[in-house]
Tab-separated table of C-alpha atoms and ligand atoms in Angstrom:
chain	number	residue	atom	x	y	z
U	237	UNK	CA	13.699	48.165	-37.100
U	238	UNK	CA	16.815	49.703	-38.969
U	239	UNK	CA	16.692	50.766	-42.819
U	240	UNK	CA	15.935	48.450	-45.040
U	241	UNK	CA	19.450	47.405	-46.909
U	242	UNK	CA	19.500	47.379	-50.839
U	243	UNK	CA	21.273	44.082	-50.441
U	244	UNK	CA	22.561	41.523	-48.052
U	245	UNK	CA	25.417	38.964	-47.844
U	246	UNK	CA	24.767	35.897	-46.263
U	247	UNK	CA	26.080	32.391	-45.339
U	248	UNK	CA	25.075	29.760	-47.892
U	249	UNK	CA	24.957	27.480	-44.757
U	250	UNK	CA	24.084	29.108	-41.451
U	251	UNK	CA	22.353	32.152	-42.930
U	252	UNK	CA	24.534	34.886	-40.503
U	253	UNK	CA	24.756	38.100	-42.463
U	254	UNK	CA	28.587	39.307	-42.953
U	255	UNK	CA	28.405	43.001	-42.796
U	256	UNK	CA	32.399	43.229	-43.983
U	257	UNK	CA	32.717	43.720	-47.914
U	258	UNK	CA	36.416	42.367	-47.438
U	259	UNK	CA	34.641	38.657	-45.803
U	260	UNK	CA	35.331	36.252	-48.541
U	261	UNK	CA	33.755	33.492	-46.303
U	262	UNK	CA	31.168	33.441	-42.994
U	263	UNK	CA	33.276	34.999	-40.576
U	264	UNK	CA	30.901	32.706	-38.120
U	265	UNK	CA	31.303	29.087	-40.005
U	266	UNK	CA	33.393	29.396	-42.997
U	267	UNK	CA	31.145	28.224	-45.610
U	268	UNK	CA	30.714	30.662	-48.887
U	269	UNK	CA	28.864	33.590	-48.737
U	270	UNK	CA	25.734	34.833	-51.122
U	271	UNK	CA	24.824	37.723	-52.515
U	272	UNK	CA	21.291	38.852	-51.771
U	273	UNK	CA	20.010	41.581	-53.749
U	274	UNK	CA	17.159	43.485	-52.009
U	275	UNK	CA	15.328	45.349	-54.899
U	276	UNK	CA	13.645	45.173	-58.085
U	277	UNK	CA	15.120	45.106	-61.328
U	278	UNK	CA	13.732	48.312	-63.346
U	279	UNK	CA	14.183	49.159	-66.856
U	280	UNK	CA	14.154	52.830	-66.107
U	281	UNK	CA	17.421	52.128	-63.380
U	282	UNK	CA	19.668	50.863	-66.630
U	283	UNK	CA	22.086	54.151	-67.376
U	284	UNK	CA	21.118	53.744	-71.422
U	285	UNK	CA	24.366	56.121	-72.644
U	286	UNK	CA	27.013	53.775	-70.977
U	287	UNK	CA	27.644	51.126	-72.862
U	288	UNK	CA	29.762	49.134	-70.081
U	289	UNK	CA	28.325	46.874	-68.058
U	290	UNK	CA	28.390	50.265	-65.584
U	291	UNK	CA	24.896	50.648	-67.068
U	292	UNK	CA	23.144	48.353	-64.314
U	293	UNK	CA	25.722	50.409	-61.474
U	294	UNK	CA	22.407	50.949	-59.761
U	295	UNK	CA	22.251	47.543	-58.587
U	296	UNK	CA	25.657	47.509	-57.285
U	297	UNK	CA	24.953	49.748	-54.519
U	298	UNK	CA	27.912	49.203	-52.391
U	299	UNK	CA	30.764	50.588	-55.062
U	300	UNK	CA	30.186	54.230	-55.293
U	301	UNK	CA	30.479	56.404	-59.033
U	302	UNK	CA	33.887	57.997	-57.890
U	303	UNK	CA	35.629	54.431	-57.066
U	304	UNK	CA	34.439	52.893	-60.072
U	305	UNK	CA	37.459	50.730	-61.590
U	306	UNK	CA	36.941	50.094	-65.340
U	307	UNK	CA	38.218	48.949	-68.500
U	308	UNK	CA	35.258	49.289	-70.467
U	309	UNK	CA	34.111	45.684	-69.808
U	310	UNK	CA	30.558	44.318	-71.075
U	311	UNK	CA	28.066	44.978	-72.905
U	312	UNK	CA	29.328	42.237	-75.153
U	313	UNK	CA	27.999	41.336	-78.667
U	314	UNK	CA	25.519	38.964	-78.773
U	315	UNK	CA	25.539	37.944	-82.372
U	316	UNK	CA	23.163	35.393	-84.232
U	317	UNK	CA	25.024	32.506	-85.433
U	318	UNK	CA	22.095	30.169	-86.687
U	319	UNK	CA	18.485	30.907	-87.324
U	320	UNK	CA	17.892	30.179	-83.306
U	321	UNK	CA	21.207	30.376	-82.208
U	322	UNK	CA	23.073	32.757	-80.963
U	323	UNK	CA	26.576	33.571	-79.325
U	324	UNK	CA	27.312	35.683	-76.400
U	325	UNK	CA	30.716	37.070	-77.335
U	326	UNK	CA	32.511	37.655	-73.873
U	327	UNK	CA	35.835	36.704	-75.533
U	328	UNK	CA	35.536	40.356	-76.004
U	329	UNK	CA	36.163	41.811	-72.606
U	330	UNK	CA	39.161	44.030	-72.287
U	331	UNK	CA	41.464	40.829	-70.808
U	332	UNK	CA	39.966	38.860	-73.027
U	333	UNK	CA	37.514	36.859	-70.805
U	334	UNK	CA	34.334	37.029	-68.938
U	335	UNK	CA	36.471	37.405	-65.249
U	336	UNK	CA	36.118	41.340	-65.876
U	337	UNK	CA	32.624	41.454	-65.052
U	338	UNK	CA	33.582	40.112	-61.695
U	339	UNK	CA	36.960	41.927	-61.399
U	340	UNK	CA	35.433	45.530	-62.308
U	341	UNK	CA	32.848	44.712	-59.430
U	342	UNK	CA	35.965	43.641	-56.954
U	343	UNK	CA	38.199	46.132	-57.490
U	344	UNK	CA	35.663	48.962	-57.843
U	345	UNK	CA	34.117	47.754	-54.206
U	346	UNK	CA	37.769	47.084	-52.244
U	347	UNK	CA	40.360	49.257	-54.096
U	348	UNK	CA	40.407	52.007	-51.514
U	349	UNK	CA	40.080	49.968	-48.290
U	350	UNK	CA	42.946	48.559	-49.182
U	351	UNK	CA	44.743	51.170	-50.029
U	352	UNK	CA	43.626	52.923	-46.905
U	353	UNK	CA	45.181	50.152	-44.973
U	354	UNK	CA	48.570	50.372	-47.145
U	355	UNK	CA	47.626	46.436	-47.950
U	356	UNK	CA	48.145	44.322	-51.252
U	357	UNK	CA	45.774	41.725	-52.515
U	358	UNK	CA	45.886	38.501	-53.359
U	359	UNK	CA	44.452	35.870	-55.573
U	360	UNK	CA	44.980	32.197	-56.837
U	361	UNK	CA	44.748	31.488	-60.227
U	362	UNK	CA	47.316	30.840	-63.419
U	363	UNK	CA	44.728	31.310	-66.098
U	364	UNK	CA	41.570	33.692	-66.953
U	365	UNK	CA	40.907	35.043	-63.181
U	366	UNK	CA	44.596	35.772	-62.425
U	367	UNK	CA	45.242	37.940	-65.388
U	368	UNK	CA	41.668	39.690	-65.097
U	369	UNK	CA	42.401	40.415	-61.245
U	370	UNK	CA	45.951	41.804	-62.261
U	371	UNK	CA	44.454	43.991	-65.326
U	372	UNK	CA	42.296	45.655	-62.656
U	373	UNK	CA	45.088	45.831	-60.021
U	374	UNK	CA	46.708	47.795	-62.289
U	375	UNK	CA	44.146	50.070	-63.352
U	376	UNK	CA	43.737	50.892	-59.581
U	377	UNK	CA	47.430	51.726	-59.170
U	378	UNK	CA	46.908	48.465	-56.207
U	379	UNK	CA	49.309	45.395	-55.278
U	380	UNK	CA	48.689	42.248	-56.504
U	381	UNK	CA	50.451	38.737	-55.597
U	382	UNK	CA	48.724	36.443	-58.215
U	383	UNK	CA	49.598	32.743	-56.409
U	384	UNK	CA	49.915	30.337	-59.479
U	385	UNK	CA	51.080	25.973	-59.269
U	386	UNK	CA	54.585	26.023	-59.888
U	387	UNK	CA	53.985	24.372	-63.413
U	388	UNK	CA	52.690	27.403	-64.831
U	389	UNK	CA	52.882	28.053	-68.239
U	390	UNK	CA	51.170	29.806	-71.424
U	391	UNK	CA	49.777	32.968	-72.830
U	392	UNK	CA	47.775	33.291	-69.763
U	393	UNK	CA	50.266	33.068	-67.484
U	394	UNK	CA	52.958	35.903	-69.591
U	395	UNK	CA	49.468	37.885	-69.379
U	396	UNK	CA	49.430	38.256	-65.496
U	397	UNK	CA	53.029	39.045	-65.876
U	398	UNK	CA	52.928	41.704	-68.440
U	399	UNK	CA	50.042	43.372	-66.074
U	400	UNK	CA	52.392	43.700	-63.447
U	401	UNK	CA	51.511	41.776	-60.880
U	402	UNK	CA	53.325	40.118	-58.521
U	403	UNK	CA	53.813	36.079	-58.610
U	404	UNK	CA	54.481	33.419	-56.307
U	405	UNK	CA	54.758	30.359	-57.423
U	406	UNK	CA	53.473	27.037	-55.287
U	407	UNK	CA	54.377	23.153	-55.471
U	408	UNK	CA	51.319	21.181	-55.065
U	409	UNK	CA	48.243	20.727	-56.089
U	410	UNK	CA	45.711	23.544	-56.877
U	411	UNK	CA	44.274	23.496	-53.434
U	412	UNK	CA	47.495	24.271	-51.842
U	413	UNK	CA	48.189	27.292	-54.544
U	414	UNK	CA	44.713	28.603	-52.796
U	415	UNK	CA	45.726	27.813	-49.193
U	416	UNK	CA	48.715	29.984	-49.838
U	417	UNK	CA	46.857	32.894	-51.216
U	418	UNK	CA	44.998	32.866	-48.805
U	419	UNK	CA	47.049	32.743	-45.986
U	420	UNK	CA	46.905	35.294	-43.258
U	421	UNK	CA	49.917	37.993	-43.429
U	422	UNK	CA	50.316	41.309	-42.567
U	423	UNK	CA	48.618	43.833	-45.303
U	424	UNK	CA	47.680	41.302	-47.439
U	425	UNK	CA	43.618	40.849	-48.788
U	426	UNK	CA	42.392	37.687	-50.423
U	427	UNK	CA	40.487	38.491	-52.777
U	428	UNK	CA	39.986	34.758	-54.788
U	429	UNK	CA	37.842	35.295	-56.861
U	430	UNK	CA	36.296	31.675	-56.407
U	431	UNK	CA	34.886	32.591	-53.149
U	432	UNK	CA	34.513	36.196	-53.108
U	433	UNK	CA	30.885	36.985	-52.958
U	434	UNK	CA	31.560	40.465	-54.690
U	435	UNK	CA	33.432	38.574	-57.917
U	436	UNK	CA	30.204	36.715	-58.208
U	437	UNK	CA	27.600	39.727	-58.051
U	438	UNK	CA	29.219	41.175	-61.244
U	439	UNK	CA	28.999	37.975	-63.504
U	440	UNK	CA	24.865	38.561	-62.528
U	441	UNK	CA	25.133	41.561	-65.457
U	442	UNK	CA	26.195	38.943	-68.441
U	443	UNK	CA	22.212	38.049	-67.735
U	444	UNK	CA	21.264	41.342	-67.887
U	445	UNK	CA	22.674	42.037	-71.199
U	446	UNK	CA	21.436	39.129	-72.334
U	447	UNK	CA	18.048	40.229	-72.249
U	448	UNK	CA	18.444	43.744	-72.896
U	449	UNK	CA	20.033	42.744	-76.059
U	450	UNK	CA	16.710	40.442	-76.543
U	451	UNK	CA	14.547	43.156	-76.143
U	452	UNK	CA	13.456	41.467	-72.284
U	453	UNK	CA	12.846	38.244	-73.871
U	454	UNK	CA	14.748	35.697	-72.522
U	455	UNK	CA	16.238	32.881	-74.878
U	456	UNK	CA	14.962	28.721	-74.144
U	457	UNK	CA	17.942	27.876	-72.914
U	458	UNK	CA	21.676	29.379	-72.258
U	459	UNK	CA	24.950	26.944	-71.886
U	460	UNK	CA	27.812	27.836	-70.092
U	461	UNK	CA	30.834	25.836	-69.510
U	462	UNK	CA	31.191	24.895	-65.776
U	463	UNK	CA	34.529	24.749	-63.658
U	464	UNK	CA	34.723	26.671	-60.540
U	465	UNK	CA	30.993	28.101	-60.779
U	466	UNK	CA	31.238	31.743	-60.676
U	467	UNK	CA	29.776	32.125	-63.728
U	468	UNK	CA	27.025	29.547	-63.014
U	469	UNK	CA	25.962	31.081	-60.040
U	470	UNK	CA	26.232	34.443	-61.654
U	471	UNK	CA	23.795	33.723	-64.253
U	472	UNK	CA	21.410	32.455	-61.995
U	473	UNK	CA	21.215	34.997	-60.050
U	474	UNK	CA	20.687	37.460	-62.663
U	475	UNK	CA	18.110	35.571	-64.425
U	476	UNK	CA	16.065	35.090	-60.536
U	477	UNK	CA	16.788	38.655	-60.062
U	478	UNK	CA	15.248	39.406	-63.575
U	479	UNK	CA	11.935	36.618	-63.325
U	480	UNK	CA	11.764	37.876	-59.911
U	481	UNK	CA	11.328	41.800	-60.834
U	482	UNK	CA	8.888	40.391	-62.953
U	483	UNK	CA	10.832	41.592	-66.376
U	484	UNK	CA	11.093	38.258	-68.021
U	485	UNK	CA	8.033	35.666	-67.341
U	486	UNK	CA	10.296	32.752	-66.893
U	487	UNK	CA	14.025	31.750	-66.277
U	488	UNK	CA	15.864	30.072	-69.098
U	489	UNK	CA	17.019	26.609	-69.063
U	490	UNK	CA	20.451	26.908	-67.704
U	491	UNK	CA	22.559	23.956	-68.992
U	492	UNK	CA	25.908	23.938	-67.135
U	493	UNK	CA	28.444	22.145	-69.339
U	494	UNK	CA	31.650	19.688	-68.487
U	495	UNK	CA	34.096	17.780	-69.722
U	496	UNK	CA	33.838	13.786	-68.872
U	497	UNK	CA	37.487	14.344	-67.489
U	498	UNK	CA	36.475	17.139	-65.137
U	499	UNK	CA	32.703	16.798	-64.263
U	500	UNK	CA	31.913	17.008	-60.267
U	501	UNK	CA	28.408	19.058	-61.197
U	502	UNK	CA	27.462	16.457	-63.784
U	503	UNK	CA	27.759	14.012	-61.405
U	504	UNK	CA	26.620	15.246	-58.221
U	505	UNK	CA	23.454	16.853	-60.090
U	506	UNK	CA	22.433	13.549	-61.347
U	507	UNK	CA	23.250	11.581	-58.352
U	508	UNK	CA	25.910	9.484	-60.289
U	509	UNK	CA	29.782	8.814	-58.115
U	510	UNK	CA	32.649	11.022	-59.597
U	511	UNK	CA	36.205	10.106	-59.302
U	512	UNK	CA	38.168	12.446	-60.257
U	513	UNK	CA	41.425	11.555	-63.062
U	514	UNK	CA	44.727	11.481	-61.667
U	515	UNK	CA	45.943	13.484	-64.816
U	516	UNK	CA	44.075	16.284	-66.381
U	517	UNK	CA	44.642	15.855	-70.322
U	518	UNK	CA	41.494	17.658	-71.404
U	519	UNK	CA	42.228	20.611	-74.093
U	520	UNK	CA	40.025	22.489	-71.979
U	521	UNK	CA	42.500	23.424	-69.709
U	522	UNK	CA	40.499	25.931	-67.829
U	523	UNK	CA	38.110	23.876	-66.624
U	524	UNK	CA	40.303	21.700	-64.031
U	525	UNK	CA	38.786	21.972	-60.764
U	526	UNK	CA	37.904	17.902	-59.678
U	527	UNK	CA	36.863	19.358	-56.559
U	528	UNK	CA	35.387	22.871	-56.586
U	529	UNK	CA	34.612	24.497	-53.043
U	530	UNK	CA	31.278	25.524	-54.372
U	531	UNK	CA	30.379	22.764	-55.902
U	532	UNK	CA	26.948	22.254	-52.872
U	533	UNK	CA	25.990	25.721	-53.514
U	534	UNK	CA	25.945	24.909	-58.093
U	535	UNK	CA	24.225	21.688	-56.904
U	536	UNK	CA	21.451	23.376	-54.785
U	537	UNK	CA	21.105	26.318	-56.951
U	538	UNK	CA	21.442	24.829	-60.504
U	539	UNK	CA	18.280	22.517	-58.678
U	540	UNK	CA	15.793	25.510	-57.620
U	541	UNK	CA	16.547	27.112	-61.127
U	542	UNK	CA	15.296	23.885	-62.517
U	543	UNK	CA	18.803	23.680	-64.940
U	544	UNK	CA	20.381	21.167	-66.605
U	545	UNK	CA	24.137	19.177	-67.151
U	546	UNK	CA	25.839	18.025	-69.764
U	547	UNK	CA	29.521	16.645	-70.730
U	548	UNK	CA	31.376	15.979	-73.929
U	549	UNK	CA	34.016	13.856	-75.088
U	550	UNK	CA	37.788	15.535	-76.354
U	551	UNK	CA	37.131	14.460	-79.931
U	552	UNK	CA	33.425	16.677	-79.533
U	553	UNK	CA	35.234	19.426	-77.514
U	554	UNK	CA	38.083	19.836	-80.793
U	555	UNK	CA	35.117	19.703	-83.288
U	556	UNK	CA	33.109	22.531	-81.467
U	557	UNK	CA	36.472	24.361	-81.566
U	558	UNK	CA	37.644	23.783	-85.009
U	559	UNK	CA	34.178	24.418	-85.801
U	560	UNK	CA	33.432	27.623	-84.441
U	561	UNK	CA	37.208	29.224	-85.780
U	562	UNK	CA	35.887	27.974	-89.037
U	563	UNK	CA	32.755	30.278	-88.762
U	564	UNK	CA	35.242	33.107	-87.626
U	565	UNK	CA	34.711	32.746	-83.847
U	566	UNK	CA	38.179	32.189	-82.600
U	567	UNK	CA	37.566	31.243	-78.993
U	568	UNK	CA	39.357	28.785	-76.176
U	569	UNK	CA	38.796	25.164	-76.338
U	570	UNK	CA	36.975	25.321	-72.759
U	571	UNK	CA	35.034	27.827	-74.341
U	572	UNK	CA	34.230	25.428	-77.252
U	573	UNK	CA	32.751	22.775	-74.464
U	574	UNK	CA	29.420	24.770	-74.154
U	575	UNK	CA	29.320	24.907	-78.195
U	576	UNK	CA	29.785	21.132	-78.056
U	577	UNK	CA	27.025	20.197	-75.930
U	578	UNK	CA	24.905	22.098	-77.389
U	579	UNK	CA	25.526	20.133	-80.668
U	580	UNK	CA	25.503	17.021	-78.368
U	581	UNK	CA	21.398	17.817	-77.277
U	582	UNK	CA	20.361	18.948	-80.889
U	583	UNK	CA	21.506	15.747	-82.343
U	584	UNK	CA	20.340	13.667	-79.247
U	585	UNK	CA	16.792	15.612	-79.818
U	586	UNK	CA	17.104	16.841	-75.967
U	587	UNK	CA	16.805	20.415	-77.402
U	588	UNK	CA	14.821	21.378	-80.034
U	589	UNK	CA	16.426	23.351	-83.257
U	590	UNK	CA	13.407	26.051	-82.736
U	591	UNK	CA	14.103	26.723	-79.577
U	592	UNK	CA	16.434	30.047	-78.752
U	593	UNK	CA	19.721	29.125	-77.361
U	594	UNK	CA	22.663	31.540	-75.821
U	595	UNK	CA	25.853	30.459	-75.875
U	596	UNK	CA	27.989	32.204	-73.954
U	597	UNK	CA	31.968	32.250	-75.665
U	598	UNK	CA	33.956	32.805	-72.355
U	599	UNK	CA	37.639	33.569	-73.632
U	600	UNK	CA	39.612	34.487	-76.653
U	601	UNK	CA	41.015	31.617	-78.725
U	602	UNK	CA	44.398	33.897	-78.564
U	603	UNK	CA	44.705	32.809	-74.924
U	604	UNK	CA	45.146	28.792	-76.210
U	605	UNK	CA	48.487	27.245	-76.384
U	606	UNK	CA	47.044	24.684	-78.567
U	607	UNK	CA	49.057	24.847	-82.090
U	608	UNK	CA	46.742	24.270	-85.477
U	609	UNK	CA	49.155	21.462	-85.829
U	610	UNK	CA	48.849	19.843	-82.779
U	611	UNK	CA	44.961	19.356	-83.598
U	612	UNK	CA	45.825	17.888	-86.888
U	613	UNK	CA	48.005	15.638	-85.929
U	614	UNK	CA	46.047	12.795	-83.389
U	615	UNK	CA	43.333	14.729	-81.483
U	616	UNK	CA	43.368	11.861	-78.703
U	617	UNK	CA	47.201	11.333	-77.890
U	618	UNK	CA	48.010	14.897	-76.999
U	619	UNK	CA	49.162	16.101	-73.208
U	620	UNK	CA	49.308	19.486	-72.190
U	621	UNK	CA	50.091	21.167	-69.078
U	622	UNK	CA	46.590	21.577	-67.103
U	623	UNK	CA	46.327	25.768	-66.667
U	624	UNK	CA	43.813	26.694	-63.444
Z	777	ZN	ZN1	28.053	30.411	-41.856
C-alpha cells in the first residue's frame, strides 16, 4: 500500500476520493465533497507565538508556509458576557466576518495554481463570502470575478468593490448568480465558497480556538446562525476532530439557528414540510438561502453530532440585536439570530442558565444597512433588499 495521506477528500455520496485541490464537487457524481482529516489533534502541533488562526497550520497540510495568504485572521476574542455565557467575537476578522477563516485556507491552498495557469477565480456571493474572497484575492495579487444578483446593494456589496474585484452582475434568482460563476470558461476557477471543500476545512479552526481559549474544556452548547452551512459543518468537524483526538471528552451541543422565514435545516431536521416565502423580508439578510445545496450533508451531520435547531421570530431577531449593541456588541442582525435563540431556550427552560454557552457573533454590525431609525419606527412593516 502507498503512504498513508494526512487527509483525504471525499464524496459525501459515492465516497470516490478527488485527488484535485481545485475539485469543488465529485469529479465522478457531482455531489459535495468532505474533508477528511487523517491525524490526531495534538496540543504540542499548535504554533503558540502566532496568534492567527496559522497556529493550527499543521493540520492544514496541503497549503505550504511560503504560500500562506493572510490577513491576520482568528484567534478571535472570546469574551464572557454573562456568568455562563459567552461570545465568540468573529465580527473581528480582518473583513469583518467569519468567511476569512475559510478564505485564508482557499487562497493560501489555490493562489499559485492559478496563477501558474494565468487563470482568475471566481465566486458567487453579494454579501460576507464575496467581500472575504476579494480581500484575499487581493492580498494574493490574483483575479477575482465576484458574480452577485443584479439587485445588489449595501455596505457589503461597496466592500467587494473597494477590494478590487471584478463584478458581474446576474438577473435571476440566487441559483442562477451560482450557475454563472460557475460556468466553464477559459482561465477561470470556481472557487464558491459554498461548495468548496477547502473553504470549509478552515471554518474547523473557530472550534479550535474555542477550546484553546477554554483551557480544552469545551462549553454545553455553541449556537451558530445557519444559512448556507459552511460554518455548521465547520464546527462540527472541528469539534469530531477534537473529541476524536481525545482532547475534549465530549462534543458540545451544536444548536444551528434560523429564521422562521428562511429555515430548510429546521425543518428537514425535525421532519416537518418547508415551503419556502416568495419574498425574503427577514432583517437577517444574510441568511437567504430557501434551498441550500448542502442542506443533506447539515441534515446527516448535524444528526451524528447529536445537535440541535432552532428559529426565531423578526420581533426576537431585532431584540437580540438592539440588545446586544446595547451591551456594546455591535454586530449584524443575522448575527443577532443565534443571540435570539439562545434567549428563546433559556426562557423556554430547553437550556439551562448554568450551563456554558458559545455564541458565535459572525459579522460586524457596520456591515448592516439597517438605520437606528428604521428599527424604531414599526419593527414588522419594514422591506429590505434580501443580500446573499
Ligand atoms: Zn460522488
Amino acid at each position: 500500500m502507498g503512504i498513508q495521506m494526512a487527509y483525504e477528500i471525499e464524496c459525501s455520496v459515492c465516497g470516490k476520493s478527488a485527488k484535485n485541490l481545485l475539485n469543488y464537487k465529485c469529479p465522478s457524481c457531482g455531489n459535495p465533497l468532505n474533508f477528511e482529516v487523517r491525524m490526531d489533534f495534538e496540543k504540542a502541533r499548535i504554533k503558540n507565538s502566532n496568534y492567527s488562526l496559522w497556529r493550527y497550520a499543521y493540520y492544514f497540510p496541503y497549503v505550504s508556509e511560503a504560500d500562506i495568504v493572510t490577513l491576520g485572521e482568528g484567534w478571535t476574542p472570546l469574551v464572557k458576557f454573562s456568568d455562563s455565557t459567552f461570545l465568540k467575537l468573529e465580527n473581528l476578522n480582518p473583513t469583518g466576518s467569519f468567511k476569512d477563516r475559510g478564505s485564508t485556507i482557499l487562497i493560501s491552498a489555490l493562489h499559485k495554481m492559478v496563477k501558474k495557469a494565468n487563470g482568475y477565480i471566481s465566486e458567487d456571493s453579494s454579501g460576507n463570502a464575496g467581500a472575504s474572497v476579494a480581500a484575499y484575492a487581493a492580498r494574493a495579487e490574483l483575479k477575482a470575478e465576484i458574480y452577485v444578483p443584479e439587485t445588489v446593494s449595501g455596505p457589503k456589496f461597496s466592500q467587494i468593490q473597494f477590494y478590487g474585484a471584478k463584478v458581474v452582475k446576474v438577473s435571476g434568482d440566487r441559483s442562477m448568480v451560482a450557475d454563472a460563476a460557475q460556468r466553464t470558461e477559459d482561465k477561470k476557477f470556481y472557487v464558491g465558497h459554498i461548495l468548496h471543500p477547502l473553504f470549509r476545512d478552515g471554518i474547523k479552526t473557530l472550534a479550535y480556538e474555542i477550546v484553546e481559549q477554554r483551557n480544552l474544556q469545551p462549553p454545553h452548547c455553541v449556537y451558530v446562525p445557519v444559512s448556507a452551512g459552511t460554518l455548521l459543518l465547520g464546527m462540527i468537524d472541528g469539534f469530531s476532530h477534537l473529541f476524536n483526538s481525545g482532547i475534549i471528552r465530549s462534543m458540545p451541543t451544536i444548536v444551528a439557528c434560523q429564521t422562521s422565514q428562511v429555515s430548510p435545516l429546521y425543518h428537514r431536521f425535525k421532519n416537518l414540510s418547508y415551503t419556502p416565502p416568495t419574498t425574503i423580508d427577514s432583517v437577517a439578510d444574510a441568511l437567504i438561502s430557501v434551498n441550500p445545496p448542502l442542506l443533506d450533508l447539515m441534515t446527516k451531520e448535524l444528526r451524528r453530532a447529536k445537535g440541535e435547531t432552532a428559529i426565531v421570530e423578526e420581533n426576537e431577531i431585532i431584540n437580540a440585536f438592539k440588545e446586544l449593541a446595547k451591551r456594546g456588541f455591535h454586530v449584524e442582525p443575522s448575527s443577532a439570530v443565534a443571540y435570539a435563540a439562545l434567549k428563546k431556550q433559556i426562557a423556554e427552560g430547553t437550556v439551562s442558565k448554568k450551563d456554558e454557552i458559545v455564541v458565535v457573533l459572525t459579522g460586524s454590525g457596520l456591515k448592516t444597512a439597517l438605520k437606528p431609525e428604521e428599527i424604531r419606527r414599526n419593527q414588522n412593516n419594514r422591506r429590505l433588499e434580501p443580500l446573499s
